[in-house]
PDB file of C-alpha atoms in Angstrom:
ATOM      1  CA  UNK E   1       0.498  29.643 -31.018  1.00 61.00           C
ATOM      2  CA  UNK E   2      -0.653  31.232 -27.992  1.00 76.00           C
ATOM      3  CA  UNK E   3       2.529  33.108 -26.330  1.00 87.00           C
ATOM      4  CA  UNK E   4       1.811  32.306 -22.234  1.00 88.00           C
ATOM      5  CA  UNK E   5       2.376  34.817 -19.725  1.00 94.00           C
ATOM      6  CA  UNK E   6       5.406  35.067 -17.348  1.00 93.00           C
ATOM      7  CA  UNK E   7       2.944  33.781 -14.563  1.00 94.00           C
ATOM      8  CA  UNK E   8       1.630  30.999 -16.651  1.00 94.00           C
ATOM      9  CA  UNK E   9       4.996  29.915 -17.581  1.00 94.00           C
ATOM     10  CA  UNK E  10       5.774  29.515 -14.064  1.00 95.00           C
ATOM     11  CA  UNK E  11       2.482  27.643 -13.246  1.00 94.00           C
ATOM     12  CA  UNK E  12       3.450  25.113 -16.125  1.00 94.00           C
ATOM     13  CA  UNK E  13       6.748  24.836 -14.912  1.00 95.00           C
ATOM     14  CA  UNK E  14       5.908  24.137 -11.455  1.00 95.00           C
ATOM     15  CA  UNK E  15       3.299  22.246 -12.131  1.00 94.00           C
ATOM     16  CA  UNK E  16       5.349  19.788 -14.674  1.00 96.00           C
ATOM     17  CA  UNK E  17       8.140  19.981 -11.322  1.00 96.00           C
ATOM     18  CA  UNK E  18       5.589  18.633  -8.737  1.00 95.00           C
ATOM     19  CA  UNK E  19       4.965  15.684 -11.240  1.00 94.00           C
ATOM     20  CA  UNK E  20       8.163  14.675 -11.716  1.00 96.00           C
ATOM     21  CA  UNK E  21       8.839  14.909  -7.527  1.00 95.00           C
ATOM     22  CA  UNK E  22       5.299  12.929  -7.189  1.00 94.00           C
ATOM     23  CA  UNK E  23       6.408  10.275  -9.678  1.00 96.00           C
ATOM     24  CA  UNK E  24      10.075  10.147  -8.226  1.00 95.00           C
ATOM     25  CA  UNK E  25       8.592  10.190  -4.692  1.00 92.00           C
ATOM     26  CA  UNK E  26       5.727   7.135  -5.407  1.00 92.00           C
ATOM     27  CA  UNK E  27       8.691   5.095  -6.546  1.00 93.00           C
ATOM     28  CA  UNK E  28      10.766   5.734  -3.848  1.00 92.00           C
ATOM     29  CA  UNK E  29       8.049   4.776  -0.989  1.00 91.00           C
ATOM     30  CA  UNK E  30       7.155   1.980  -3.122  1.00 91.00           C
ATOM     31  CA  UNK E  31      10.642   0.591  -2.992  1.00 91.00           C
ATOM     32  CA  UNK E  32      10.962   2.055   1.355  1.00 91.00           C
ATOM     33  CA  UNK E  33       7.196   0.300   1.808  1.00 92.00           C
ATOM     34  CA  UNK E  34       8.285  -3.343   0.848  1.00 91.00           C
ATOM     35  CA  UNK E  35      10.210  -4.841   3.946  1.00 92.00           C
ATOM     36  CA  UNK E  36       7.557  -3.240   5.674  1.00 91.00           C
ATOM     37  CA  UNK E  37       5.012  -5.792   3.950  1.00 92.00           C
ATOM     38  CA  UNK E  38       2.692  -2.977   2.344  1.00 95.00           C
ATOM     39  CA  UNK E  39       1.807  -1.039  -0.498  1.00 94.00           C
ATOM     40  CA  UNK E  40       1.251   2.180  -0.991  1.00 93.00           C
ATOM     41  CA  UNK E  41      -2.771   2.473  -0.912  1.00 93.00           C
ATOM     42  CA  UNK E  42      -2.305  -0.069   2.275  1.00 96.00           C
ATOM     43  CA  UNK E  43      -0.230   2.266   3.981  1.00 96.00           C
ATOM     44  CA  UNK E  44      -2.147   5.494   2.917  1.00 94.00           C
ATOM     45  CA  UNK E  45      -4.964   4.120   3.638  1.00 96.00           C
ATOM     46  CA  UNK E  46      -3.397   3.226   7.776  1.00 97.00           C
ATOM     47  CA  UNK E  47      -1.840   6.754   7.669  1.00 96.00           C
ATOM     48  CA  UNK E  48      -5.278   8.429   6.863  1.00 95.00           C
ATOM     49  CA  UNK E  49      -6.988   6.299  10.071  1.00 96.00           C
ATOM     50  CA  UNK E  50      -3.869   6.836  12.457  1.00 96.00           C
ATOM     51  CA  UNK E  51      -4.075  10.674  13.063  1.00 94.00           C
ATOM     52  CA  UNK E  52      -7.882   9.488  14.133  1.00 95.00           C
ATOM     53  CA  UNK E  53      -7.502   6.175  15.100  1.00 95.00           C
ATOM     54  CA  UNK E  54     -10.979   6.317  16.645  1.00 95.00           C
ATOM     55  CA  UNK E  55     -12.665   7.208  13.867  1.00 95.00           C
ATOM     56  CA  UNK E  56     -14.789   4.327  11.646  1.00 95.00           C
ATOM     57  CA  UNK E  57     -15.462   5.194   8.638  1.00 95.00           C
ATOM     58  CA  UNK E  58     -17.490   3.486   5.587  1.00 94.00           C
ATOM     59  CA  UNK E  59     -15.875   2.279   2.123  1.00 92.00           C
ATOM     60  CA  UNK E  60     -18.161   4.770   0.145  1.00 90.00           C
ATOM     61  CA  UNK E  61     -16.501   7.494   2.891  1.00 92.00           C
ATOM     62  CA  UNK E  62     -13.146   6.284   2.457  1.00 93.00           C
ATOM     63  CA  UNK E  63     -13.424   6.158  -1.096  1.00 90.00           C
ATOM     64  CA  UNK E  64     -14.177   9.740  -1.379  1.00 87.00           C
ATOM     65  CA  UNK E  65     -11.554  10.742   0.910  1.00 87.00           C
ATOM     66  CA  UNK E  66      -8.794   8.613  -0.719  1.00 89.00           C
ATOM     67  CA  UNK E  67      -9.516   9.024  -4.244  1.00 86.00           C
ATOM     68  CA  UNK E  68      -9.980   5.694  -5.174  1.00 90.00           C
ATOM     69  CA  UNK E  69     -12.970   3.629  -6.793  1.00 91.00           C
ATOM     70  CA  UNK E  70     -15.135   1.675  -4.485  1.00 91.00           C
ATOM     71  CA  UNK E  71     -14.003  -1.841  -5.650  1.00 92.00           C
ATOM     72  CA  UNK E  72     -10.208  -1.278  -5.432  1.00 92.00           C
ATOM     73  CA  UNK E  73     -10.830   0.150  -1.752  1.00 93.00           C
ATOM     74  CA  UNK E  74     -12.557  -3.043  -0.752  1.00 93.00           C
ATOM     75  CA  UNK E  75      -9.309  -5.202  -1.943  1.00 96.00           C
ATOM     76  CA  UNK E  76      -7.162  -2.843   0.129  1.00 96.00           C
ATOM     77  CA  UNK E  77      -9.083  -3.169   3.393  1.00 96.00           C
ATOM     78  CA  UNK E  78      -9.954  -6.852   2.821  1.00 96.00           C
ATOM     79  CA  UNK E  79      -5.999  -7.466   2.356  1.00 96.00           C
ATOM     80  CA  UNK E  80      -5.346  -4.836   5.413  1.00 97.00           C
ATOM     81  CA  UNK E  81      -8.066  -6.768   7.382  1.00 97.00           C
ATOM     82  CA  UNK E  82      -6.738 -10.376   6.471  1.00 97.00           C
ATOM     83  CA  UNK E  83      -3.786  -9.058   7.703  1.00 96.00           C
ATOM     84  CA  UNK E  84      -5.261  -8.405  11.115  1.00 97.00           C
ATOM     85  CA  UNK E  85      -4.402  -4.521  10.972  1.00 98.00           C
ATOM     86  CA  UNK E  86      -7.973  -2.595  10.368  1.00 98.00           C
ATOM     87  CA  UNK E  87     -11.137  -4.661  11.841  1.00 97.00           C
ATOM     88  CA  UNK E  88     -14.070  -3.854   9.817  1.00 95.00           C
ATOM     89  CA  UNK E  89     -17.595  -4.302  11.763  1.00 93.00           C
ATOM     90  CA  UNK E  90     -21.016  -4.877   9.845  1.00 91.00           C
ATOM     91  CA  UNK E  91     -23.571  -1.913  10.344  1.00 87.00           C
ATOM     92  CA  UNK E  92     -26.414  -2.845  12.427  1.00 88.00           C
ATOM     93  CA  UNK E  93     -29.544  -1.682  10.150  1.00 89.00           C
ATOM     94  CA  UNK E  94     -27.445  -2.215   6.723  1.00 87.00           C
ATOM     95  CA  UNK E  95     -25.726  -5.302   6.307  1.00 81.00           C
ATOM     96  CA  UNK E  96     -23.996  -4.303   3.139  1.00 84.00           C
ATOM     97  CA  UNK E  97     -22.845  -1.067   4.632  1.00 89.00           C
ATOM     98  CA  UNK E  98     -19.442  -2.053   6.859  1.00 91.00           C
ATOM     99  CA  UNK E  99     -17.432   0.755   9.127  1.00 95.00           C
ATOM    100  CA  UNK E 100     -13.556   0.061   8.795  1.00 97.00           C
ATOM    101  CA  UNK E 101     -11.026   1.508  12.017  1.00 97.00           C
ATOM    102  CA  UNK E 102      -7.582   0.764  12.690  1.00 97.00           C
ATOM    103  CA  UNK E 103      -6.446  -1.445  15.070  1.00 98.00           C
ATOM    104  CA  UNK E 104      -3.430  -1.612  17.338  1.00 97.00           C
ATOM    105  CA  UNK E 105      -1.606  -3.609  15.224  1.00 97.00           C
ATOM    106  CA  UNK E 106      -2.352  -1.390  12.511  1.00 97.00           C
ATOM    107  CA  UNK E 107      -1.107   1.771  14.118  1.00 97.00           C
ATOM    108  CA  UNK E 108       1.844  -0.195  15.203  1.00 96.00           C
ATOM    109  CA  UNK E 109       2.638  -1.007  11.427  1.00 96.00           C
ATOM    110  CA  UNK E 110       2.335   2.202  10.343  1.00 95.00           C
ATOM    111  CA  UNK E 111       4.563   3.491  12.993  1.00 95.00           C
ATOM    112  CA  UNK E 112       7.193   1.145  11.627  1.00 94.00           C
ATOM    113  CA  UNK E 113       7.131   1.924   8.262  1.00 94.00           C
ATOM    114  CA  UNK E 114       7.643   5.798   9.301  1.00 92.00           C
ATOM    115  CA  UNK E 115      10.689   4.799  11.345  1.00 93.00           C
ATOM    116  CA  UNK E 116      12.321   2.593   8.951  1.00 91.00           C
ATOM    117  CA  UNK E 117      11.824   5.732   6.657  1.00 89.00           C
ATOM    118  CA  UNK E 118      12.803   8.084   9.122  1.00 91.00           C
ATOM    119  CA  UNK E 119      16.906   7.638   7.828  1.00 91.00           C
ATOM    120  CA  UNK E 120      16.283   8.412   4.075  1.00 90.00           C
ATOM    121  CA  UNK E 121      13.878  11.211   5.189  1.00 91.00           C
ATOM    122  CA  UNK E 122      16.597  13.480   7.370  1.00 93.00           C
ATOM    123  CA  UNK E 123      19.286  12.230   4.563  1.00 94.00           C
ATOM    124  CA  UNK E 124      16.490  14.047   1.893  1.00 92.00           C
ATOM    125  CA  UNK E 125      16.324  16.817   4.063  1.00 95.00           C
ATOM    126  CA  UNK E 126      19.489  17.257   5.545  1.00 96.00           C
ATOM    127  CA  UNK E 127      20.680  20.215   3.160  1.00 96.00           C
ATOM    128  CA  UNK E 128      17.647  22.366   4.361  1.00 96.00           C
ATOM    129  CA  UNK E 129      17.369  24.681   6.828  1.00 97.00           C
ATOM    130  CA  UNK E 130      14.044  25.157   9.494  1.00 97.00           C
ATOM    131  CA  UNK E 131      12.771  28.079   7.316  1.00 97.00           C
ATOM    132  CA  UNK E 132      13.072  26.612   4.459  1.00 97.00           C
ATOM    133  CA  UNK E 133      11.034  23.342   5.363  1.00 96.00           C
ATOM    134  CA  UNK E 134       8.591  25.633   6.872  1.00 97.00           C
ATOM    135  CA  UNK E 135       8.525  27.718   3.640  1.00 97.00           C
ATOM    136  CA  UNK E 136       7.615  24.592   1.445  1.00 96.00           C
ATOM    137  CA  UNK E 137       5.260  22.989   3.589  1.00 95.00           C
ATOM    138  CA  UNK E 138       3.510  26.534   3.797  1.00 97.00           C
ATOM    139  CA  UNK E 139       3.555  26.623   0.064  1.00 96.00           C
ATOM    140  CA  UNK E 140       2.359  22.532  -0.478  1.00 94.00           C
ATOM    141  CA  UNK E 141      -0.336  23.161   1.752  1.00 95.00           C
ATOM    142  CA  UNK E 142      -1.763  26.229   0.138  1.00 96.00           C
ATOM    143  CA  UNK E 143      -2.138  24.058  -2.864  1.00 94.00           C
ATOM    144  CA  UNK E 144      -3.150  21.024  -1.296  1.00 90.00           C
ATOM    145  CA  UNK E 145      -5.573  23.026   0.029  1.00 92.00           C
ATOM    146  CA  UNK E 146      -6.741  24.634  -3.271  1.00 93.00           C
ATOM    147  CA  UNK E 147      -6.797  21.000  -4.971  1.00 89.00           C
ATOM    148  CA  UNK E 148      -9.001  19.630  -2.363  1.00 85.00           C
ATOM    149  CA  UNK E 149     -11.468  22.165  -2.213  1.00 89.00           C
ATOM    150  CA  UNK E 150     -11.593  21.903  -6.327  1.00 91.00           C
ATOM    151  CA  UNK E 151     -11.666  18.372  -6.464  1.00 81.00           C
ATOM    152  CA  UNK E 152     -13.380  16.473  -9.712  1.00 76.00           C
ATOM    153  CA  UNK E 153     -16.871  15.113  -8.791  1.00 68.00           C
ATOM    154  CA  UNK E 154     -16.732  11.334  -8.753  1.00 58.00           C
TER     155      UNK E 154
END
């Protein structure tokens, strides 16, 4: 068996850590996301859009950006759009080609599910200090970073 090095050990270890939080996290905004009357790819998908809520984008865009295949992205925005909270507009030369945006109801939602979070969130949180929030979002960003720019081909 291959003995691992101190700084391998660690990786593993951290690595196994951020899955459990990720899997212990999805559950819990799964459970917070329900009186709010969305899922989680519904309300990722209004998150992503409300920091640019001008922006239009395409499914095949989205897609990439999201992580998701092209057919489960279409269910999400149809649902979001029968809900009246992203319009979607036809493009003028490609008819198959549509550009999804929020909408004000759709920021709206999105605000709401943040505030109806908001309690659990400073309860989470209410054992750390400013430095060390600062210190792990310094830290989760270098490695979101790193896992974006190394992201799988699709």
């Amino acid at each position: 068996m291959h003995m691992l090095t101190e700084k391998q050990s660690l990786s593993f270890k951290l690595m196994i850590s951020l899955g459990i939080v990720h899997q212990l996290t999805d559950a819990w905004l799964s459970k917070a996301l329900e009186p709010c009357g969305l899922n989680q790819s519904q309300f990722n998908l209004l998150n992503h859009f409300s920091h640019q809520p001008e922006r239009e984008q395409t499914i095949s865009q989205l897609a990439q950006v999201m992580q998701m295949n092209q057919p489960g992205l279409t269910k999400v925005v149809n649902k979001l759009a029968d809900q009246g909270l992203v319009d979607v507009r036809k493009d003028d030369e490609d008819g198959r080609k549509k550009w999804i945006k929020i909408n004000a109801n759709g920021l709206a939602r999105v605000q709401s599910a943040f505030n109806s979070f908001l309690p659990n969130i400073d309860q989470c949180f209410d054992q750390w200090d400013d430095d060390e929030m600062r210190q792990m979002l310094q830290h989760t960003d270098k490695l979101k970073t790193w896992l974006d720019n190394n992201r799988e081909p699709s």
